[in-house]
């Protein structure tokens, strides 16, 4: 199914409005075609009266009553034509904006169903370009081109009919502009469409560069990387400029080319018409109307060719949007999922293997975790720590083996049921712009103020919040930069506590906080982990000394297992890591 057919599925619910709009376009096209013929009748009548007066015909005079009647008819035609176009524009705008609204909602809803792998493989800038810039380009193109294309097609049909009514020989000359313009436009479009696709891709690349540099602005300033950042932007900008120039220049050749063809056809038609007027085959008003009809063919063709860059750019944008919507959804649920009434929090990995493509990441991992245990996962970068967590939450499916919670294979559970078990506190805290209390209640939207305050008190953040302007109603800005990292960490801990998860994921949860709040965060974390199975990933090994079980990973394998004291007695890889950190801190 082409992108146009897919877009029609979004327009289809509003086909009634579009149908009425097309009827209005039909009325406007008929009236537009009728006007030159009526104008020609007035010209012929006036020319006939003048000629009769010059020839001394008895009683000859200019018949103003007929002329005035023609003017009144033309006035009515123009008024009804204008009203039809206004109604058409209103209906089309309403239908298209509603369809684009549905498309945006589909794009947003799709984001919740995409696998994590998709976001790993696509830059944030490219995704933002597809979700905003491309949809906006599509919206503008539909709004601008739909009515003009339908009006142009009907206008050309009626103009050609009227030309044949006037004189079929002249009409044959007049209509040659249509196939010639089609062949020329098709040739140009075929050469420029690929360039417009490249242009949209270049725009996505530019957005990626901007997003990346903006996100790392502090580091860019710190390491005096400004000139390199500007050079990266300039390179992406130059590519966009170059590709945009090629696409628009080639596509822009259509309008002047069609106009040149039109002038040639008009010249030939006027010569033929003048001869026929002299021979008395047609009247002068008919020649005038015929020239107007040639322009009525030319103008729609010119409008379509002028719209060509917009249409081609929107098709490229449409392709990118539907390419995104056609991506495979996240892992599907089975038809009859298992529902566990009371989760205890026991977790087991049974000979789990996993890899990204052909690259193995997790190899034959087996471990049993009892309900309520605190499990720390340590190891060098790339050891597979985060992948273990992603597999546990079923962001990816294992290649072989099984992961079970309370004895149930997580593949036999609904994804929503599975993920509702988890609470997360990450190093890169995520808070949205809005009130602090709304951020805490994010994991439990129906939480009362009393529940929010209780969670804040139990995680050592209540006192801090009460000292802020407006307290719990204080508005956080877009980056939450009006509070410190440690304070953001405490709010996310309160949010996790309020959601009351059975299993906790603490990924680098205490590795980037200021010293003043570190002790408070450790107390809050201890409160959060009470009675819950917890997985902690941290480079600061001093924070996991009290873990019930430590899994030491290297190259996708669990090479050591035990608590802190047991692993230190073994004097293996963990002991080396711990002693190394202790020596560095000393």
Coordinates of N, CA and C in Angstrom, one line a residue, residues 119-128 208:
X119 N 14.6 2.7 19.2 CA 15.1 3.9 19.8 C 16.7 3.8 19.9
X120 N 17.2 2.6 20.0 CA 18.6 2.4 20.0 C 19.2 2.7 18.6
X121 N 18.4 2.4 17.6 CA 18.9 2.4 16.2 C 18.7 3.8 15.6
X122 N 17.8 4.7 16.1 CA 17.5 5.9 15.5 C 17.8 7.1 16.5
X123 N 18.4 8.1 15.9 CA 18.7 9.3 16.7 C 17.5 10.0 17.2
X124 N 17.6 10.8 18.3 CA 16.5 11.5 18.8 C 16.1 12.6 17.8
X125 N 17.1 13.2 17.1 CA 16.8 14.3 16.2 C 16.0 13.8 15.0
X126 N 16.3 12.6 14.5 CA 15.6 12.0 13.4 C 14.1 11.7 13.8
X127 N 14.0 11.1 15.0 CA 12.6 10.8 15.5 C 11.8 12.1 15.7
X128 N 12.4 13.2 16.2 CA 11.7 14.5 16.4 C 11.3 15.0 15.0
X208 N 19.3 16.1 14.2 CA 20.1 15.2 15.1 C 21.3 16.0 15.7

